[in-house]
PDB file of C-alpha atoms in Angstrom:
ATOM      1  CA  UNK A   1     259.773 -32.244 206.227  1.00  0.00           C
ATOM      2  CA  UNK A   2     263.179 -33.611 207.190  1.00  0.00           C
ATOM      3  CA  UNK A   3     265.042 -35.078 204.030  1.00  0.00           C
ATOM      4  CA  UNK A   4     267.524 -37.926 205.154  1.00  0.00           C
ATOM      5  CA  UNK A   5     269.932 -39.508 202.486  1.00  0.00           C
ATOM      6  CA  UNK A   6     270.426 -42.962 202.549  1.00  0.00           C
ATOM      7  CA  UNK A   7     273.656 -44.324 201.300  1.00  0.00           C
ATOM      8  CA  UNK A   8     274.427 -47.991 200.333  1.00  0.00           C
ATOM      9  CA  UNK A   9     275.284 -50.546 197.391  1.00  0.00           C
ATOM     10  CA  UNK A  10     272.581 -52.659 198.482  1.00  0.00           C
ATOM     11  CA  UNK A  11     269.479 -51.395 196.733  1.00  0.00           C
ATOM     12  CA  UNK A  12     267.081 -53.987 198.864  1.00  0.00           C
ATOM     13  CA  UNK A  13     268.203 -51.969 202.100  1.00  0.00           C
ATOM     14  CA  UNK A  14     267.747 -48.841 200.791  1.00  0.00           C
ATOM     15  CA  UNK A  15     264.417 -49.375 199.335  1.00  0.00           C
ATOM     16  CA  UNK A  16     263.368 -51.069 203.249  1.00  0.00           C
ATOM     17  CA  UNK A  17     264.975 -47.940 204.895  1.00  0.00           C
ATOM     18  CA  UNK A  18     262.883 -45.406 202.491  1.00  0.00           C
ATOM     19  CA  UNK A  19     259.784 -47.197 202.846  1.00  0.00           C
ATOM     20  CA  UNK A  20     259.858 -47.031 207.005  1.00  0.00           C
ATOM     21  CA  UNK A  21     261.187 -43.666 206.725  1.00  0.00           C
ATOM     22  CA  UNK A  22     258.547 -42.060 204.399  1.00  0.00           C
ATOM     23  CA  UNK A  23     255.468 -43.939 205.996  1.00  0.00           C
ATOM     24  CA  UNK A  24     256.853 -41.637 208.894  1.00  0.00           C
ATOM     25  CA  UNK A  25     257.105 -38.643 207.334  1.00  0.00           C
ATOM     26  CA  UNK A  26     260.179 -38.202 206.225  1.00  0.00           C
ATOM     27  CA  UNK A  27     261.656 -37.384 202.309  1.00  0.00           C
ATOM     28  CA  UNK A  28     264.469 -39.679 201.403  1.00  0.00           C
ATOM     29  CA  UNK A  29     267.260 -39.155 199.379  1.00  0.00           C
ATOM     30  CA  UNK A  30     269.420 -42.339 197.932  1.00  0.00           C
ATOM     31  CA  UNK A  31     272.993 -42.529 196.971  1.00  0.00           C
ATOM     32  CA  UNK A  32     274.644 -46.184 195.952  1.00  0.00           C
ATOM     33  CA  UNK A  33     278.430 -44.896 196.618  1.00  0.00           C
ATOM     34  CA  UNK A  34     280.663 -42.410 198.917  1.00  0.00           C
ATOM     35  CA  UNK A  35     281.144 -40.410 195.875  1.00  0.00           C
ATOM     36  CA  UNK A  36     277.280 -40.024 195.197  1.00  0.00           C
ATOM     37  CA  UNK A  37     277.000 -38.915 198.990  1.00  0.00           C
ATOM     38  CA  UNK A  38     279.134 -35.826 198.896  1.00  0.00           C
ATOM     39  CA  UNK A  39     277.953 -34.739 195.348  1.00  0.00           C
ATOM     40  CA  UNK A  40     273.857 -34.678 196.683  1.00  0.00           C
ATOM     41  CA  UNK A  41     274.879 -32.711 199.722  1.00  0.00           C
ATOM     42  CA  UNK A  42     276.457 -29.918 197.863  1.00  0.00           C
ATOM     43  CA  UNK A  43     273.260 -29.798 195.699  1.00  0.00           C
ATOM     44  CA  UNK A  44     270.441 -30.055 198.442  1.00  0.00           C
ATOM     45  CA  UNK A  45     269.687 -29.923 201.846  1.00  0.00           C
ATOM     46  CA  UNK A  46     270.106 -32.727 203.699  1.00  0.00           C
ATOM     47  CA  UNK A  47     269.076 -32.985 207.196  1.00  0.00           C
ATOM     48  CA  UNK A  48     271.078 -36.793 208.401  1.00  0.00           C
ATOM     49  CA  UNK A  49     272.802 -38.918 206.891  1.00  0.00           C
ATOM     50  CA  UNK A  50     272.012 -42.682 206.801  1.00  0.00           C
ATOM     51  CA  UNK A  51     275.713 -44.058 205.976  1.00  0.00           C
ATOM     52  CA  UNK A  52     276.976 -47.237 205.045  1.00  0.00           C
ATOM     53  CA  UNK A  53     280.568 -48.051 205.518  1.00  0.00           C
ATOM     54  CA  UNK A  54     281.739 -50.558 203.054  1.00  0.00           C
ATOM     55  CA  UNK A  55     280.489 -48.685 199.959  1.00  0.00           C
ATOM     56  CA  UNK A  56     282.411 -48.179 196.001  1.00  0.00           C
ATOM     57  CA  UNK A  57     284.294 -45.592 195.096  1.00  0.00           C
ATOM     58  CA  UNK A  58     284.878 -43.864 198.605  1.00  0.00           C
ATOM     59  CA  UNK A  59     283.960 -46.190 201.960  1.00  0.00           C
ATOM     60  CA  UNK A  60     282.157 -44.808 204.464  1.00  0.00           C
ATOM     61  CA  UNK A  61     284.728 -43.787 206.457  1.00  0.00           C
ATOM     62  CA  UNK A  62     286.638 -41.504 204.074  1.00  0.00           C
ATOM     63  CA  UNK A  63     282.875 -39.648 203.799  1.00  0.00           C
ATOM     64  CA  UNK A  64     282.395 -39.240 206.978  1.00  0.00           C
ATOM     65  CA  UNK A  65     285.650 -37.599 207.129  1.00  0.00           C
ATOM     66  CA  UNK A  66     285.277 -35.243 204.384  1.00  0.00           C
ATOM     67  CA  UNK A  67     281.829 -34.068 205.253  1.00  0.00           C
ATOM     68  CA  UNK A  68     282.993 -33.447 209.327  1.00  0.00           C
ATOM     69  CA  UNK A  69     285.351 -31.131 208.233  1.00  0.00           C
ATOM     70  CA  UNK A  70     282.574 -28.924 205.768  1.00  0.00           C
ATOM     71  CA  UNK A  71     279.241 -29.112 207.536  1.00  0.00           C
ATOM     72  CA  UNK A  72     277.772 -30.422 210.772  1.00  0.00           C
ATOM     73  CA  UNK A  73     274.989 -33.012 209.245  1.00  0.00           C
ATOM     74  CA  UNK A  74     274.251 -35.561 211.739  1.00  0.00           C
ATOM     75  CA  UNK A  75     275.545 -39.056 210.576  1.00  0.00           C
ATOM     76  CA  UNK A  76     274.074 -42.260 211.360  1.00  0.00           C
ATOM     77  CA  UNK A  77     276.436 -45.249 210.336  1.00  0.00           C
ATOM     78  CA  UNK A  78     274.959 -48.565 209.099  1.00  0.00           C
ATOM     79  CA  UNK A  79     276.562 -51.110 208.202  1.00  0.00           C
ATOM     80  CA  UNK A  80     277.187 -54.917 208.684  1.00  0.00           C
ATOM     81  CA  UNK A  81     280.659 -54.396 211.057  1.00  0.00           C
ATOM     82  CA  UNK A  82     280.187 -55.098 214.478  1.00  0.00           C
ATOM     83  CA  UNK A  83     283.388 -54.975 215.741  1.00  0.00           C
ATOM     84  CA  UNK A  84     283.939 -52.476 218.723  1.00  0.00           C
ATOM     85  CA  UNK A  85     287.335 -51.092 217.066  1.00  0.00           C
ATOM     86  CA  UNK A  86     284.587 -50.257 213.997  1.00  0.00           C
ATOM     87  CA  UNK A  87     282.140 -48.432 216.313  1.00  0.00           C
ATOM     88  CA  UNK A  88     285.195 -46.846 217.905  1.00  0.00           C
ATOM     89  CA  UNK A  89     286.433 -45.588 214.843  1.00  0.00           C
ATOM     90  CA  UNK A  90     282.936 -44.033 213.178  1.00  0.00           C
ATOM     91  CA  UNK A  91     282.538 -42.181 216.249  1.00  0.00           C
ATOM     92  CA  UNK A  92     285.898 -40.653 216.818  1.00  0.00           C
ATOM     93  CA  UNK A  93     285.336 -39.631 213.050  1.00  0.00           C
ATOM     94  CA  UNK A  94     281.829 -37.610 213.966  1.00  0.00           C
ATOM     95  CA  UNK A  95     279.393 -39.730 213.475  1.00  0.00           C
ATOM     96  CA  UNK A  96     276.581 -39.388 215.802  1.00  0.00           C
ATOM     97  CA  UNK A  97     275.065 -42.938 215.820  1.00  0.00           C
ATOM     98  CA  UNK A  98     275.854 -46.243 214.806  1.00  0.00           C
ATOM     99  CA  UNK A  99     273.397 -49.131 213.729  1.00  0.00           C
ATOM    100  CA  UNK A 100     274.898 -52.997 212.949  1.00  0.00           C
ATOM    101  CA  UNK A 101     273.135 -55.105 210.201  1.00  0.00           C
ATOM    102  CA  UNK A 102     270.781 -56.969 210.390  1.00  0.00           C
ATOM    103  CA  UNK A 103     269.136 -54.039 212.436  1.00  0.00           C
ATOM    104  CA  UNK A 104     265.248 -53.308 213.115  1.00  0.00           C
ATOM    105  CA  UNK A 105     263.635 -50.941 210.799  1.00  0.00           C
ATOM    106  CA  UNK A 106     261.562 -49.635 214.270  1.00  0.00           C
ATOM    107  CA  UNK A 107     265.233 -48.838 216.030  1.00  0.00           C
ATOM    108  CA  UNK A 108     266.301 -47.546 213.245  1.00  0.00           C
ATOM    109  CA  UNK A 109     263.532 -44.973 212.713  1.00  0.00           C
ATOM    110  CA  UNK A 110     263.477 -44.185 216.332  1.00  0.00           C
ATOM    111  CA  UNK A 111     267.840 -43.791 216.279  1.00  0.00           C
ATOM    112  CA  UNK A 112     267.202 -41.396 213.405  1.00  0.00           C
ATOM    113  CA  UNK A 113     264.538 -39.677 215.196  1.00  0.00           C
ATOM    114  CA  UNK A 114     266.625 -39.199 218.419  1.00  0.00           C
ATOM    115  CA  UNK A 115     269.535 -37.915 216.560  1.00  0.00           C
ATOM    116  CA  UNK A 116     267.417 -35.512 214.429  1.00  0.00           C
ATOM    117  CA  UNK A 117     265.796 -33.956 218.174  1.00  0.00           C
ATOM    118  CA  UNK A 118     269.819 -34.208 219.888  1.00  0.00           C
ATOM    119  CA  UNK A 119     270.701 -31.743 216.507  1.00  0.00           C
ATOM    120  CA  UNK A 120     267.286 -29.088 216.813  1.00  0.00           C
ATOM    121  CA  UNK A 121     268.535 -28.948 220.435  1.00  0.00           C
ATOM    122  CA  UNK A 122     271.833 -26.847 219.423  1.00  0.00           C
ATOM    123  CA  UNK A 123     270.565 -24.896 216.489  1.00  0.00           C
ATOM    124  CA  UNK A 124     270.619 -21.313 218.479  1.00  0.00           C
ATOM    125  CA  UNK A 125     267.044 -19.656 217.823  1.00  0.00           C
ATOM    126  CA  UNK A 126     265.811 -23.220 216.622  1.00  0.00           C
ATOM    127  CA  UNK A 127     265.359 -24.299 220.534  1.00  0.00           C
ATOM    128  CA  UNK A 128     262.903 -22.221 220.802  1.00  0.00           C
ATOM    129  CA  UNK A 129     259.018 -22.865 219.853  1.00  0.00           C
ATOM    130  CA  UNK A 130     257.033 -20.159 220.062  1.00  0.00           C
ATOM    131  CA  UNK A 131     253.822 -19.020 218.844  1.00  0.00           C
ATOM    132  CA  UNK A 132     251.297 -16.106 220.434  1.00  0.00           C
ATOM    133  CA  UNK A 133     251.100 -16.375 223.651  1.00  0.00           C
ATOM    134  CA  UNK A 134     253.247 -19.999 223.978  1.00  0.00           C
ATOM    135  CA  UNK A 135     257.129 -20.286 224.318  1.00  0.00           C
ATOM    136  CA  UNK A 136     258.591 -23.908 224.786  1.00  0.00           C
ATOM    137  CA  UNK A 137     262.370 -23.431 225.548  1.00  0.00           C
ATOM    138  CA  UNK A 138     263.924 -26.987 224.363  1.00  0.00           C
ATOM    139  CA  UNK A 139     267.383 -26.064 226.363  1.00  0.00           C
ATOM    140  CA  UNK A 140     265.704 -24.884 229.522  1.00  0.00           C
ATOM    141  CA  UNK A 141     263.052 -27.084 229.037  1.00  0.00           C
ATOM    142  CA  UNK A 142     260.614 -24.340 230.188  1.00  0.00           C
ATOM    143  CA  UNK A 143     257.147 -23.879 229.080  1.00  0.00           C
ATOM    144  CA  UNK A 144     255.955 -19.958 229.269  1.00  0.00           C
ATOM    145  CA  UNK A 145     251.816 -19.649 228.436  1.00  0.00           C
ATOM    146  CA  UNK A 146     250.745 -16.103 228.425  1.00  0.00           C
ATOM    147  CA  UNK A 147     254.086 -14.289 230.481  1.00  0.00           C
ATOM    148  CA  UNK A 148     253.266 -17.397 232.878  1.00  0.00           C
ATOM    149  CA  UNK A 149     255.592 -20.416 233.678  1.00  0.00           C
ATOM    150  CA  UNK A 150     253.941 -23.642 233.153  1.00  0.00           C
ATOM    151  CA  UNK A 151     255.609 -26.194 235.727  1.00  0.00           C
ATOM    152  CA  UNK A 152     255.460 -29.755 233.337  1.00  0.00           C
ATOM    153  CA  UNK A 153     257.232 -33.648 234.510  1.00  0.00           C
ATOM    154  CA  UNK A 154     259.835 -34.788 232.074  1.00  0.00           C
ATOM    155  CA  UNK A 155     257.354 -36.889 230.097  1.00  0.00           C
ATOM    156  CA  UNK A 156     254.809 -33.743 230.097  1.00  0.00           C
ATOM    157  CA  UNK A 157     257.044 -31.886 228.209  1.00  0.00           C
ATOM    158  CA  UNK A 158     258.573 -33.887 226.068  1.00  0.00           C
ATOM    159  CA  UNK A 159     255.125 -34.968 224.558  1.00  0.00           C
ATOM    160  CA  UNK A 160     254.508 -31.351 224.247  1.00  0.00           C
ATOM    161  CA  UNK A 161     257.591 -30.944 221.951  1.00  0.00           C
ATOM    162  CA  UNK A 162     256.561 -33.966 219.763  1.00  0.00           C
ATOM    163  CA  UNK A 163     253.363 -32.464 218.975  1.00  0.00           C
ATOM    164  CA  UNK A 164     254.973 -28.846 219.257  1.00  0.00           C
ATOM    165  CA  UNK A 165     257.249 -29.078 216.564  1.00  0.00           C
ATOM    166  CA  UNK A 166     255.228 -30.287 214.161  1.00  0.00           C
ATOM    167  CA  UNK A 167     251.336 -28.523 214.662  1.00  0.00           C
ATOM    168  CA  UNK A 168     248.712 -29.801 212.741  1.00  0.00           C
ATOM    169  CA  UNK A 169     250.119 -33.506 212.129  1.00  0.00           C
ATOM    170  CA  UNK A 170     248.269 -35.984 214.010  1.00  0.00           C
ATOM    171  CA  UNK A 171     250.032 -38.582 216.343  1.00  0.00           C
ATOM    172  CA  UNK A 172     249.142 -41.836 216.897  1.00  0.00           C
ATOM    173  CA  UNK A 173     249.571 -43.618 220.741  1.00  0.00           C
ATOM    174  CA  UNK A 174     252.612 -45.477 218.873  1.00  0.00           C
ATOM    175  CA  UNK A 175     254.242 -42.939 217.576  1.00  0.00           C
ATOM    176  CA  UNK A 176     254.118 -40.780 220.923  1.00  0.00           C
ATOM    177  CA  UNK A 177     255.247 -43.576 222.864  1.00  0.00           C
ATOM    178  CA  UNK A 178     258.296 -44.168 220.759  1.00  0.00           C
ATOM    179  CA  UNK A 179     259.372 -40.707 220.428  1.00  0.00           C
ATOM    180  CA  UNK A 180     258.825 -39.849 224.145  1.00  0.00           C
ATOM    181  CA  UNK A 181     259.411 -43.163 226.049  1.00  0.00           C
ATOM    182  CA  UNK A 182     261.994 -44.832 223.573  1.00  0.00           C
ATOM    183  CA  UNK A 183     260.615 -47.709 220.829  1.00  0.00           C
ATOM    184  CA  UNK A 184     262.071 -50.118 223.929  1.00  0.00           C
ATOM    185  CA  UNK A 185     259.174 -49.316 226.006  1.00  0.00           C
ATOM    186  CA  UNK A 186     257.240 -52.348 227.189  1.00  0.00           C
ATOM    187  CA  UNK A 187     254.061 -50.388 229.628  1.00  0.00           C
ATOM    188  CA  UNK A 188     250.620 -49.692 228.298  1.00  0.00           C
ATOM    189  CA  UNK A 189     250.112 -47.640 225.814  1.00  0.00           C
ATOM    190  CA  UNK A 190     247.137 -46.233 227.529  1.00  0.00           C
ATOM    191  CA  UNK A 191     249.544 -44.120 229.336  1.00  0.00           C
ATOM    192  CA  UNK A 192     249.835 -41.452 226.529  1.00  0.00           C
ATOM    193  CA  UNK A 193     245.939 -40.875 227.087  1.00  0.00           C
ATOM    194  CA  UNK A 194     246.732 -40.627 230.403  1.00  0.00           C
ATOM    195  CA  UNK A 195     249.445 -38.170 229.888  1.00  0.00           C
ATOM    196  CA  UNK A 196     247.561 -36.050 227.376  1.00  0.00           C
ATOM    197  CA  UNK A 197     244.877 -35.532 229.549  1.00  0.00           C
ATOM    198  CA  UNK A 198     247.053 -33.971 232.430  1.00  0.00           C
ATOM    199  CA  UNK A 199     248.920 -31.735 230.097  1.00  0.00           C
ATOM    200  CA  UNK A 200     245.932 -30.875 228.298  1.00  0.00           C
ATOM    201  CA  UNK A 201     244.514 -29.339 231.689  1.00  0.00           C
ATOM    202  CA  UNK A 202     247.310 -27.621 233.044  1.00  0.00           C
ATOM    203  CA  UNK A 203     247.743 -25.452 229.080  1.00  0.00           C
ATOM    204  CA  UNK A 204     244.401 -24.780 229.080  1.00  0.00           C
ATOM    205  CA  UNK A 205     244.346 -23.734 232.895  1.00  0.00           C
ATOM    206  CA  UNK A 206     246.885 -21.063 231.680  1.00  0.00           C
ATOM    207  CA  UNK A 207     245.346 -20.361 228.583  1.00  0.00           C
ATOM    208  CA  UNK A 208     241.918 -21.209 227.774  1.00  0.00           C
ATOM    209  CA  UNK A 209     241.525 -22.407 224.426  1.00  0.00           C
ATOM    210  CA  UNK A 210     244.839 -20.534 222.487  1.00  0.00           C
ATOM    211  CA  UNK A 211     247.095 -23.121 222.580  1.00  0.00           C
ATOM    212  CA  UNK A 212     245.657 -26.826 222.851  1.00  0.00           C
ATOM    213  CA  UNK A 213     246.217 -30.653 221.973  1.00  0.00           C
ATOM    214  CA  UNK A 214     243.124 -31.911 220.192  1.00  0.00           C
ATOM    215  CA  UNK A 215     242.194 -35.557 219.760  1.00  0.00           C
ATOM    216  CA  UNK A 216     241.437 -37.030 216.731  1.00  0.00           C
ATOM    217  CA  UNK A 217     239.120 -39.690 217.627  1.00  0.00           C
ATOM    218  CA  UNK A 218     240.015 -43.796 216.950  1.00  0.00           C
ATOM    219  CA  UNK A 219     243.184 -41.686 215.251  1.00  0.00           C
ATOM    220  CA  UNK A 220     245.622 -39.867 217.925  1.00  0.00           C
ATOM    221  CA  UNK A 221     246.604 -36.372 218.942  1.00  0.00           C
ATOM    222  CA  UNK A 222     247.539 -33.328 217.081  1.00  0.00           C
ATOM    223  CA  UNK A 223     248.462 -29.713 218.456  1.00  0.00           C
ATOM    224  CA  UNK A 224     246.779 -26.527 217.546  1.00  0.00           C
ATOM    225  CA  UNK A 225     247.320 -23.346 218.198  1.00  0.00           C
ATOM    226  CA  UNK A 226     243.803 -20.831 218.454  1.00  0.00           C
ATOM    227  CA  UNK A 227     244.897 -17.778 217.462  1.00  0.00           C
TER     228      UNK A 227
END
C-alpha cells in the first residue's frame, strides 16, 4: 500500500483528496503546514507528496526545496496558482507534477497514479516483476514466460503491469482503463474485455495455467500466479 501525504490549510480539500485516494487504495497521510510536511517524512515512509503551495509556517515552495535536496519523493503540487511563471517555478524546484485548483478528484488520482508508475520505473531491481516462471521487465518492457519471450502491443503490456504489480487485487473495467489508456479516454470500455482476452491467450499459450488473469465475474480482473 502506497502512503501519500497530503499537505494543505484547507481541511475540506484534504478530507476530498483522502476520501478519492483511499476508496483507491491508497493510505493517506495529512499535514496542515510546510513545517508539518518535513517533520512526517523524517518519521515515516512516504511514497508522494500531495503539496500545496501557499501553506503557514513554510510555503510550499521552501518544502519542496528542502526535501529535493534530502530524498527523491515524488512531489505533486496543488494549489490555486495558475500562473505559468508558478508552474515554471515548482518544476525547476523538483516537483514532478503540478495540479491548479479547482481540479478533478478523477485527474488528480490518475496524476498521482502516473507519477507513482514514472518513480517504480527507476528504482533499480524494482523494474523488475518476477515470480516462477514470469519476468516482466518495466524498462525493457519485455515479458519472459518460462525462458520464453512473450511478444505483447503497448496496451498488452501495460495492462499486464497494472494487474502485475499488485496480484490478488481485483480491477474493475474503470480502473484499467484509467491507468492504461489515461482517465481522458472517451472509447468503450468494452475494450479492456477485449484486451484481456488476447493477453490472457498468448500467457497461457506460454504457460498453461502458472501465471494467469482471472475474472471476477459482474466485478473485474485480478492476476494470479499458480504456483
Amino acid at each position: 500500500m502506497k502512503n501519500i501525504l497530503i499537505a494543505d490549510d484547507d481541511e475540506r480539500i484534504r478530507e476530498l483528496v483522502k476520501l478519492y485516494l483511499e476508496a483507491e487504495g491508497f493510505a493517506v497521510v495529512e499535514a496542515e503546514d510546510g513545517q508539518q510536511v518535513l517533520d512526517i517524512v523524517k518519521k515515516q515512509p512516504i511514497d508522494l507528496v500531495l503539496l500545496d503551495l501557499m501553506m503557514p509556517v513554510l510555503d510550499g515552495w521552501m518544502v519542496c526545496k528542502m526535501l529535493r535536496r534530502e530524498r527523491k519523493i515524488p512531489i505533486v503540487m496543488l494549489t490555486a496558482k495558475g500562473e505559468e511563471n508558478d508552474r515554471v517555478l515548482g518544476l525547476d524546484l523538483g516537483a514532478d507534477d503540478y495540479i491548479t485548483k479547482p481540479f478533478s478528484t478523477r485527474e488528480l488520482v490518475a496524476r498521482v497514479k502516473a507519477v507513482l508508475r514514472r518513480a517504480e520505473g527507476g528504482k533499480g531491481e524494482a523494474h523488475m516483476i518476477s515470480y516462477p516462471g514470469f519476468k516482466l521487465n518495466q524498462l525493457t518492457r519485455e515479458l519472459e514466460l518460462g525462458g520464453n519471450n512473450v511478444n505483447l502491443t503497448t496496451k498488452e503490456f501495460e495492462l499486464l503491469l497494472t494487474l502485475a504489480k499488485n496480484p490478488g487485487r481485483i480491477y474493475n473495467r474503470d480502473q484499467l482503463l484509467e491507468l492504461v489508456w489515461g482517465y481522458d479516454y472517451c472509447g468503450d470500455s468494452r475494450t479492456v474485455d477485449t484486451h484481456i482476452n488476447r493477453l490472457r491467450n498468448k500467457l497461457e499459450s506460454e504457460a498453461g495455467h502458472s501465471v494467469f488473469i482471472k475474472t471476477i465475474r459482474g466485478v473485474g480482473y485480478k492476476f494470479e500466479n499458480g504456483h
